[in-house]
Coordinates of C-alpha atoms and ligand atoms in Angstrom, one line a residue:
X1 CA -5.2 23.8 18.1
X2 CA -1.6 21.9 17.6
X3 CA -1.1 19.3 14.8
X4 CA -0.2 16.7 16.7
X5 CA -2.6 16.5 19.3
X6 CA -6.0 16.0 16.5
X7 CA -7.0 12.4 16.5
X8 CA -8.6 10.3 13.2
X9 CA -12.4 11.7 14.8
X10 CA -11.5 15.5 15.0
X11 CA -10.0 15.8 11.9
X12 CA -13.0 13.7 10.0
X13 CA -15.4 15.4 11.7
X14 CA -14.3 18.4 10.5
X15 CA -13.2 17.6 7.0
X16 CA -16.9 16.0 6.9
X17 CA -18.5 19.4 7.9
X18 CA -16.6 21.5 5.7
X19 CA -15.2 20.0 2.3
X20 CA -17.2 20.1 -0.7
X21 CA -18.2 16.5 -0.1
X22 CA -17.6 15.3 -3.4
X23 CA -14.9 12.5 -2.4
X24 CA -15.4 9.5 -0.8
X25 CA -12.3 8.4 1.5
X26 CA -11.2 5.7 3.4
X27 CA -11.5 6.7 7.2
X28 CA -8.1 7.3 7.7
X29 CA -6.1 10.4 8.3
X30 CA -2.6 10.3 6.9
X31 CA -0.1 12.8 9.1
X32 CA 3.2 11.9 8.7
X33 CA 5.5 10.2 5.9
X34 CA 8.9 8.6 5.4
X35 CA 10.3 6.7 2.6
X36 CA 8.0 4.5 2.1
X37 CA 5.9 4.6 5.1
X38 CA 3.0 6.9 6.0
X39 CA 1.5 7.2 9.8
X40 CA -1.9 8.3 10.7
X41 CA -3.4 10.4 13.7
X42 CA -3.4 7.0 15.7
X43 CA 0.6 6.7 15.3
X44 CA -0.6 3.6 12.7
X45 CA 2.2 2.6 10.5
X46 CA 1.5 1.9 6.7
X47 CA 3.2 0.5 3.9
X48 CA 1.9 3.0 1.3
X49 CA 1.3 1.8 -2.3
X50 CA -0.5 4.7 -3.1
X51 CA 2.0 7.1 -2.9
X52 CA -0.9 9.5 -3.4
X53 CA -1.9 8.3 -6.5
X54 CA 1.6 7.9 -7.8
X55 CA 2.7 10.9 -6.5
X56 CA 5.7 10.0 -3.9
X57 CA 8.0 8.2 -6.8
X58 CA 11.3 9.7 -5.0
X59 CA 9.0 8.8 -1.2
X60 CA 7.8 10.7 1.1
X61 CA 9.9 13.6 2.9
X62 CA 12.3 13.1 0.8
X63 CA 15.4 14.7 2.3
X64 CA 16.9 15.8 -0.8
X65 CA 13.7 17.6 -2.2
X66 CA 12.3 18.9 1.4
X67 CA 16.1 21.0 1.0
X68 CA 15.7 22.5 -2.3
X69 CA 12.1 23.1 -1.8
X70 CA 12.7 24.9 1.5
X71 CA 16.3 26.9 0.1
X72 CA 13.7 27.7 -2.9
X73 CA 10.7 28.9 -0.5
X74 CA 13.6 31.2 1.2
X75 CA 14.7 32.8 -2.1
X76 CA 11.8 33.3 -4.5
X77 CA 7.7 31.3 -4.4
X78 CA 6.4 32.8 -7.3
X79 CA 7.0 35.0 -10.6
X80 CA 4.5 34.8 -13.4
X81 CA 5.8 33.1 -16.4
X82 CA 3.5 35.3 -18.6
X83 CA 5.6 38.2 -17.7
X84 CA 9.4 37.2 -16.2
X85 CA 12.0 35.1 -16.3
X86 CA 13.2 33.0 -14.3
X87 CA 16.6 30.8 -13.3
X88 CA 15.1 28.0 -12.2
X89 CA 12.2 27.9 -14.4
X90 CA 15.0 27.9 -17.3
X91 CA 17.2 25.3 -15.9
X92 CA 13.7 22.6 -15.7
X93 CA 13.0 23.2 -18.9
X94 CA 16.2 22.5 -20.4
X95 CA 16.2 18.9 -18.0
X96 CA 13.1 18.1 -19.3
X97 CA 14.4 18.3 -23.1
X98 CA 17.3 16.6 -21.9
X99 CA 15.3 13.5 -20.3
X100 CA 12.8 12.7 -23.1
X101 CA 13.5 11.6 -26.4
X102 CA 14.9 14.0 -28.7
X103 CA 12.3 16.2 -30.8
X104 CA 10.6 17.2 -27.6
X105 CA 11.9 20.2 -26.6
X106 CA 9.6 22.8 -25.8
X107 CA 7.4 22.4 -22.5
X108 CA 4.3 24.6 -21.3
X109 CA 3.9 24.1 -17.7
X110 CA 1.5 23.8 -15.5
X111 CA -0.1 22.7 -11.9
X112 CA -1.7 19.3 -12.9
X113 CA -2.5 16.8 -15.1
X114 CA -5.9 18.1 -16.1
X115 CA -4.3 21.4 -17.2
X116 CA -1.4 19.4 -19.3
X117 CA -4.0 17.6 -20.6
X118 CA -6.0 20.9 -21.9
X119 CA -2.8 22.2 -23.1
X120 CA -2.2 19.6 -25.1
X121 CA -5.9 20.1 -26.8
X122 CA -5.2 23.7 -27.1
X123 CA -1.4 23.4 -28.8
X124 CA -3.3 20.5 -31.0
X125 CA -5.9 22.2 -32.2
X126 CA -4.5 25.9 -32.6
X127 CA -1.2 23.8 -34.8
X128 CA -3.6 21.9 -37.1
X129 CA -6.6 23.7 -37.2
X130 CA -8.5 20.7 -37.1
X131 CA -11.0 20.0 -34.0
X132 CA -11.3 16.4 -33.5
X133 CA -9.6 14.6 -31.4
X134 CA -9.5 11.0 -30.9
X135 CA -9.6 9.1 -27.9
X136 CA -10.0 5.7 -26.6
X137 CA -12.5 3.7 -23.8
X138 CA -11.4 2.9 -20.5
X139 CA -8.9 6.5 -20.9
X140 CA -8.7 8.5 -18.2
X141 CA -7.2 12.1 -18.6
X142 CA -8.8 14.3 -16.2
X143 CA -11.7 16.2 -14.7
X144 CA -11.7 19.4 -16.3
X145 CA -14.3 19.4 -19.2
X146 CA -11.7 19.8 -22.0
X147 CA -9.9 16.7 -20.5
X148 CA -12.9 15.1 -19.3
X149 CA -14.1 15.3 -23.1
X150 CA -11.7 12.9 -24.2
X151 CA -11.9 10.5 -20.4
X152 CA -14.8 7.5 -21.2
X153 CA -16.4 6.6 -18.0
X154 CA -19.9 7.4 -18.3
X155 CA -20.5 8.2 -14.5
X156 CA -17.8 11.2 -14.8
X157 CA -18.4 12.8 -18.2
X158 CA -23.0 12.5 -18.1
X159 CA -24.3 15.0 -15.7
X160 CA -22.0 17.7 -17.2
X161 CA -23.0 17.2 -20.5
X162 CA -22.3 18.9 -23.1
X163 CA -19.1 18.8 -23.4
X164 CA -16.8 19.9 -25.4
X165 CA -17.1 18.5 -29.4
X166 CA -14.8 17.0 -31.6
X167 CA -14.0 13.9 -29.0
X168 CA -14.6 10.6 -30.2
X169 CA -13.5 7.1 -28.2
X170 CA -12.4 3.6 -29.9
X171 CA -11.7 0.6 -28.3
X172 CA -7.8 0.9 -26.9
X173 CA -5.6 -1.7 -29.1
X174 CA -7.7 -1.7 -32.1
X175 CA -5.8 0.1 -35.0
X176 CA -8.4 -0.2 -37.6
X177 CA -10.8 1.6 -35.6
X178 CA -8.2 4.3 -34.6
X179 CA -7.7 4.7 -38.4
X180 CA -11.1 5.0 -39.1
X181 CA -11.8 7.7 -36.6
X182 CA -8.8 9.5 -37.6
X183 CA -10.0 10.0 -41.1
X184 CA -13.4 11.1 -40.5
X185 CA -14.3 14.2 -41.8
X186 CA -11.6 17.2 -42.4
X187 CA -9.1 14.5 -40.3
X188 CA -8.3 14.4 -36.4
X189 CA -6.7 17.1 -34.6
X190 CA -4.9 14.4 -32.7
X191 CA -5.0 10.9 -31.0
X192 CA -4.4 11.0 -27.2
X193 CA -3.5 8.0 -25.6
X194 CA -1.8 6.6 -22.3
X195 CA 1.0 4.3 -22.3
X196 CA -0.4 1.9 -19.9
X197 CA -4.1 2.5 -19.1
X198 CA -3.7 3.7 -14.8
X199 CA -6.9 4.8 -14.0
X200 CA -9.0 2.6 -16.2
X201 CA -7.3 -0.5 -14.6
X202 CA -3.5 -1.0 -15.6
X203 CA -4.2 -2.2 -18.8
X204 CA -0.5 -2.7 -20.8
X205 CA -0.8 -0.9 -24.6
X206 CA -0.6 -4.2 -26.8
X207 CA 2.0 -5.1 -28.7
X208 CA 2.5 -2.8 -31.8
X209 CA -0.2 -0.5 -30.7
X210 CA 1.8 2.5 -30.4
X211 CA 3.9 2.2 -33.2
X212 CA 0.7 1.7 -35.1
X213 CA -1.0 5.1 -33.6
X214 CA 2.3 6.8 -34.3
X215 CA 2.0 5.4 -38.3
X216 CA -1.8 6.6 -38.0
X217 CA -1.0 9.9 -37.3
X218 CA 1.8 10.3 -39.5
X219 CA -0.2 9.2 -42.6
X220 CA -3.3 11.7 -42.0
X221 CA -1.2 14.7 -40.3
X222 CA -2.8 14.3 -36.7
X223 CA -0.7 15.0 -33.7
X224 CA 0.3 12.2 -31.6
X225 CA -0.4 12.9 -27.7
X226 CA 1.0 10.7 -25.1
X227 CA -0.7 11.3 -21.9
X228 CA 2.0 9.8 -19.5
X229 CA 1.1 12.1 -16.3
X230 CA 0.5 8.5 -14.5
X231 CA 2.8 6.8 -16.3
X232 CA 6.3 9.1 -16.3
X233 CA 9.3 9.7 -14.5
X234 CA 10.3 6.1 -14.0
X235 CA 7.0 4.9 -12.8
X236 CA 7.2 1.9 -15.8
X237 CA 10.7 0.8 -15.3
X238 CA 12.1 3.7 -17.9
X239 CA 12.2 7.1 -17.4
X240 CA 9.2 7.5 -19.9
X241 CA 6.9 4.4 -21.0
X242 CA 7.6 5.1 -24.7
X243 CA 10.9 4.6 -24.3
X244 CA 9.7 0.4 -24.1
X245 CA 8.4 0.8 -27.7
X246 CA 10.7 3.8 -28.7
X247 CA 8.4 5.6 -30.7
X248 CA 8.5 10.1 -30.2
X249 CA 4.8 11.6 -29.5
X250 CA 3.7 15.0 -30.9
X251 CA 3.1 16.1 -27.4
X252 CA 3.6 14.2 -23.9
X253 CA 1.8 15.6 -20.9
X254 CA 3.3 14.5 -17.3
X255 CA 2.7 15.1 -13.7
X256 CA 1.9 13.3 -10.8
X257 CA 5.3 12.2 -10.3
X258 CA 7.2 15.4 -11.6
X259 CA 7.5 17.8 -8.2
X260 CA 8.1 14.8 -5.9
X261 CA 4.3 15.3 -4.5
X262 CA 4.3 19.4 -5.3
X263 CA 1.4 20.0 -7.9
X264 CA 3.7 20.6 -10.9
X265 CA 2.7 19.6 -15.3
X266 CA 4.0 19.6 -18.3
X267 CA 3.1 19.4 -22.2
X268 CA 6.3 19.0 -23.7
X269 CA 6.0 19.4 -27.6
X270 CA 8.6 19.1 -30.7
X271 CA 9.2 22.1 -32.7
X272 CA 6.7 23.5 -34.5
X273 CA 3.7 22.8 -32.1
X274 CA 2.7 26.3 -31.7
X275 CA 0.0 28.7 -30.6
X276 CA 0.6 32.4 -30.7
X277 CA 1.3 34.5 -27.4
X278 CA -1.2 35.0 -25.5
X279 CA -3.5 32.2 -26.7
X280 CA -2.7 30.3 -23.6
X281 CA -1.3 30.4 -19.9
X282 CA -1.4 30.3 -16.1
X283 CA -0.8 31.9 -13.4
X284 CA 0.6 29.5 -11.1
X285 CA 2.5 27.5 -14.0
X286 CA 6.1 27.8 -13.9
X287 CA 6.5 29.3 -10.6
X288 CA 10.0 28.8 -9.1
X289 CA 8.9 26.9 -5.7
X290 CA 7.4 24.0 -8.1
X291 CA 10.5 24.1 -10.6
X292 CA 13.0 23.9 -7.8
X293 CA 11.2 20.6 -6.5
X294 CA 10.7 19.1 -10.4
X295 CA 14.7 19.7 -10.6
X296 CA 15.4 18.1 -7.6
X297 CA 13.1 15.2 -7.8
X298 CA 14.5 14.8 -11.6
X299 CA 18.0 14.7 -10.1
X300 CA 17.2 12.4 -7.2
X301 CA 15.8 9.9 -9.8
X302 CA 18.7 10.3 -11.6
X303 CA 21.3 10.0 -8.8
X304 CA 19.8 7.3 -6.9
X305 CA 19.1 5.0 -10.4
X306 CA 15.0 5.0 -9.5
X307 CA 14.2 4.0 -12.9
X308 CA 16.6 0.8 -12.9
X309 CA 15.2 0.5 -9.5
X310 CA 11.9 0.2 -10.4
X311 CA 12.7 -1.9 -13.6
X312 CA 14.1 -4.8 -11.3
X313 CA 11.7 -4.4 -8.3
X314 CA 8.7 -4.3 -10.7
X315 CA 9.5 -7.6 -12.1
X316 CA 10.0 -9.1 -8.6
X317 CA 6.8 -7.8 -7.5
X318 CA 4.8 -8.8 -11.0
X319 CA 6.2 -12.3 -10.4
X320 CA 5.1 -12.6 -6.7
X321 CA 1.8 -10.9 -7.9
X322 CA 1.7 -13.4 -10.9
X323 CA 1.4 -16.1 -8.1
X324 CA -2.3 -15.3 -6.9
X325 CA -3.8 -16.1 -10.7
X326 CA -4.2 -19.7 -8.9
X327 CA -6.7 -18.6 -6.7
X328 CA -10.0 -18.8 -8.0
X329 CA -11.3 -15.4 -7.2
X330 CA -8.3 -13.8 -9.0
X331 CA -8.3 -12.8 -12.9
X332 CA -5.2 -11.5 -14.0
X333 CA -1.8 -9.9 -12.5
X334 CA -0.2 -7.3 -15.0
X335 CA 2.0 -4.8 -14.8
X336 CA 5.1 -2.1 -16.0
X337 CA 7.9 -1.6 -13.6
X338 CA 5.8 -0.3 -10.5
X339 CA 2.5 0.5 -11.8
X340 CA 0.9 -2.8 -11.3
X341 CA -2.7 -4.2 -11.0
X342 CA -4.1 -7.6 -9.7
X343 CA -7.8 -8.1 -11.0
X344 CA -10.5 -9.9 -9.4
X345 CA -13.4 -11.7 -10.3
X346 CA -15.4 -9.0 -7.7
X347 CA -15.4 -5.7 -6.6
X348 CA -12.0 -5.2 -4.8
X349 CA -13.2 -2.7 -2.1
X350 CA -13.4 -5.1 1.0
X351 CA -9.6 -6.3 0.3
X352 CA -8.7 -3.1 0.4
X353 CA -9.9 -2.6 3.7
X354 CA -8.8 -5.5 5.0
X355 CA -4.9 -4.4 3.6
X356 CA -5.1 -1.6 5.2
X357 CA -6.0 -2.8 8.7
X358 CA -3.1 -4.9 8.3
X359 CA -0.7 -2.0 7.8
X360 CA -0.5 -2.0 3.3
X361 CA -2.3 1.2 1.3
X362 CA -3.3 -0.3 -2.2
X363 CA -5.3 1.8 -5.2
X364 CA -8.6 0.6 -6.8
X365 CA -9.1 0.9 -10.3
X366 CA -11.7 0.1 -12.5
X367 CA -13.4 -1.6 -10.0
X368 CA -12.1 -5.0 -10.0
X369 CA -8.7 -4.3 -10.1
X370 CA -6.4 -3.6 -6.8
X371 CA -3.6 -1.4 -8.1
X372 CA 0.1 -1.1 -6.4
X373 CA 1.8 2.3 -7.0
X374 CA 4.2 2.8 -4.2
X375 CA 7.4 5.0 -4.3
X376 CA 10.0 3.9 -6.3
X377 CA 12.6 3.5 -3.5
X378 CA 10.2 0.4 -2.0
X379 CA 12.6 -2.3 -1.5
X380 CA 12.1 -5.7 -1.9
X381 CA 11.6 -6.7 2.0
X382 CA 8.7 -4.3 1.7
X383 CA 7.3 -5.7 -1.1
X384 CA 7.1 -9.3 0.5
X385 CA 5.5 -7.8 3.7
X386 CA 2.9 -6.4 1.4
X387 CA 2.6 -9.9 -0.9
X388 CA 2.5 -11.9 2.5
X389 CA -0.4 -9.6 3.7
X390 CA -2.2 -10.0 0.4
X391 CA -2.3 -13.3 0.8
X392 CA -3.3 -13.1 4.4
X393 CA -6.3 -11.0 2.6
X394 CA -7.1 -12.6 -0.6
X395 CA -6.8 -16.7 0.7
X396 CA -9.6 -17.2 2.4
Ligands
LIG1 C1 -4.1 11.4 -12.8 C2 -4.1 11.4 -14.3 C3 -4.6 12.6 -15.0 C4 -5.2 13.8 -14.3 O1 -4.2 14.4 -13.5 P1 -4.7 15.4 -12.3 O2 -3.4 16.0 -11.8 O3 -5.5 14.6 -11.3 O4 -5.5 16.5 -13.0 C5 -4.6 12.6 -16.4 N1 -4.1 11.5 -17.1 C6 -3.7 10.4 -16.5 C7 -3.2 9.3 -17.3 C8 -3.7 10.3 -15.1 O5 -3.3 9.2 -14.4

């Protein structure tokens, strides 16, 4: 059986026999990108603001990362970090003090967000010997059950209950509350937070929230985690979100982003968050083949100014998206830099469909809320096709 030759029914039949069936996708299958374009097994053409969840920032194929990747996949895949060195490995971590704000230094790696995320509870708890750790509603931070602990939506965290104690949730931009909850008992472990709420529905941290947790956490020795795997490597117009309100987490997990679309994490931490060898690790964390692409997606951002990029085209698209709050149906257009969400005043699902039979991939979140993530390279022609087909969609 070639590649090419499988059309959209073979290869859903197939995935529909065989996969675990716990996803729910859109009937299309995606085999070839470019940029900032994606084709399926029909030769349709898409504007994709997916960028598989975020993923694509640098778009996909990128010719610079498909090089180092494949130089990288010649010379050495894997070595276990547990054991070895490694060249590579080295030079990422040293970028990745370099590109965040100065006390973070120190960076345990690893294959997704989920497993930054559990770090990051691990390296909290094991530094303060405390257990709690606060949270907030509408946070997403992963599926594994030490992530999923501290995620709110009910529909994800009840049929594997219990999970794990200590978590507790307050209402995202409500500082009392966080203050409260950080006080309880023998004090919180740490506060974990995302710099704009993705998954939840692109909710912007309000004003003075940040710097507030930041003060929280410094009064009642709790760690300060910034969970900016959605948010990171220029998706917000800066190369980190918290550079917007310039205040220095404890711990900041990324991801999606990092390896250009290969599955690459990171807790980076300041000095002094610790756990003693062997308390943690990974197999696959570290290994060279996921470094080399970090490094060269880093670079490309770099090189090619992504994050100013996305800066400028962000606003352009916000202000075009801004636009559709006159329709009646439409709620609310908000955004950072590229991560941006239009809400409804309904479910968003049949819009959805009917952008992508018109050629433009968009994200759902939260239900009501039709979120644009597309590769940081989209330019701005692109992003009036895909305003011109949204209101093709939404004006009815
Ligand atoms: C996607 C996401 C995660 C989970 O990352 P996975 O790689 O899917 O495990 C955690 N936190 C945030 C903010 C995310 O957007």
């Amino acid at each position: 059986m070639s590649l090419d030759t499988m059309t959209t029914t073979e290869i859903i039949d197939r995935d529909a026999k065989y996969t675990s069936g716990v996803y729910k996708k859109t009937p299309v299958a995606l085999v070839r990108g470019e940029g900032v374009r994606v084709w399926d097994a029909d030769r349709n053409e898409y504007i994709d603001c997916t960028a598989g969840v975020g993923v694509a920032g640098v778009g996909h194929a990128n010719p610079a990362v498909a090089r180092a990747i494949s130089d990288q996949v010649n010379r050495l895949i894997t070595v276990a970090e547990g054991y070895f060195y490694n060249d590579v490995r080295a030079q990422l971590l040293e970028k990745l003090a370099e590109i965040t704000p100065d006390p973070l230094q120190r960076s345990f790696l690893t294959n997704s967000g989920t497993e930054a995320i559990e770090a990051a509870i691990k390296f909290a708890r094991g530094t303060t010997r405390r257990s709690n750790i606060i949270a907030t509603m509408r946070a997403f931070h992963g599926r594994t059950l030490g992530a999923l602990s501290a995620t709110w939506k009910r529909k994800y965290r009840k049929p594997f209950e219990p999970l794990v104690p200590g978590f507790h949730h307050v209402p995202y931009g409500d500082l009392d509350r966080l203050e409260d909850a950080v006080r309880d008992g023998d004090g919180a472990a740490a506060v974990i937070l995302e710099a704009v709420q993705g998954e939840g529905g692109v909710y912007l941290a309000p004003e003075g929230y940040l710097k507030g947790a930041r003060e929280i956490c410094d009064r009642h020795q709790a760690l300060l985690v910034i969970d900016e795997i959605q948010t990171g490597f220029g998706r917000t117009g800066r190369m980190f979100a918290i550079e917007h309100v310039g205040i220095t987490p404890d711990i900041l997990t990324v991801a999606k982003a990092m390896g250009g679309g290969v599955p690459i994490g990171a807790a980076i931490m300041r000095d002094g968050i610790e756990l003693e060898p062997g308390l943690h690790g990974s197999t696959f964390g570290g290994n060279p083949l996921a470094c080399r692409a970090a490094l060269a997606t880093i670079q490309y951002i770099e090189e090619h100014h992504l994050v100013e990029k996305a800066a400028e085209h962000g606003r352009y698209f916000l202000e075009q998206l801004k636009r559709f709050e006159r329709l009646d149906h439409v709620r609310e257009a908000r955004g950072l830099g590229l991560m941006l969400g239009l809400q409804l005043r309904e479910k968003v699902g049949k819009y959805l469909t009917a952008l992508r039979e018109r050629g433009v991939l968009a994200l759902i979140a939260g239900n009501t809320v039709i979120r644009f993530l597309p590769p940081l390279i989209i330019t701005k022609d692109e992003i009036d096709r895909v305003v011109e087909t949204l209101w093709e969609v939404l004006e009815r």
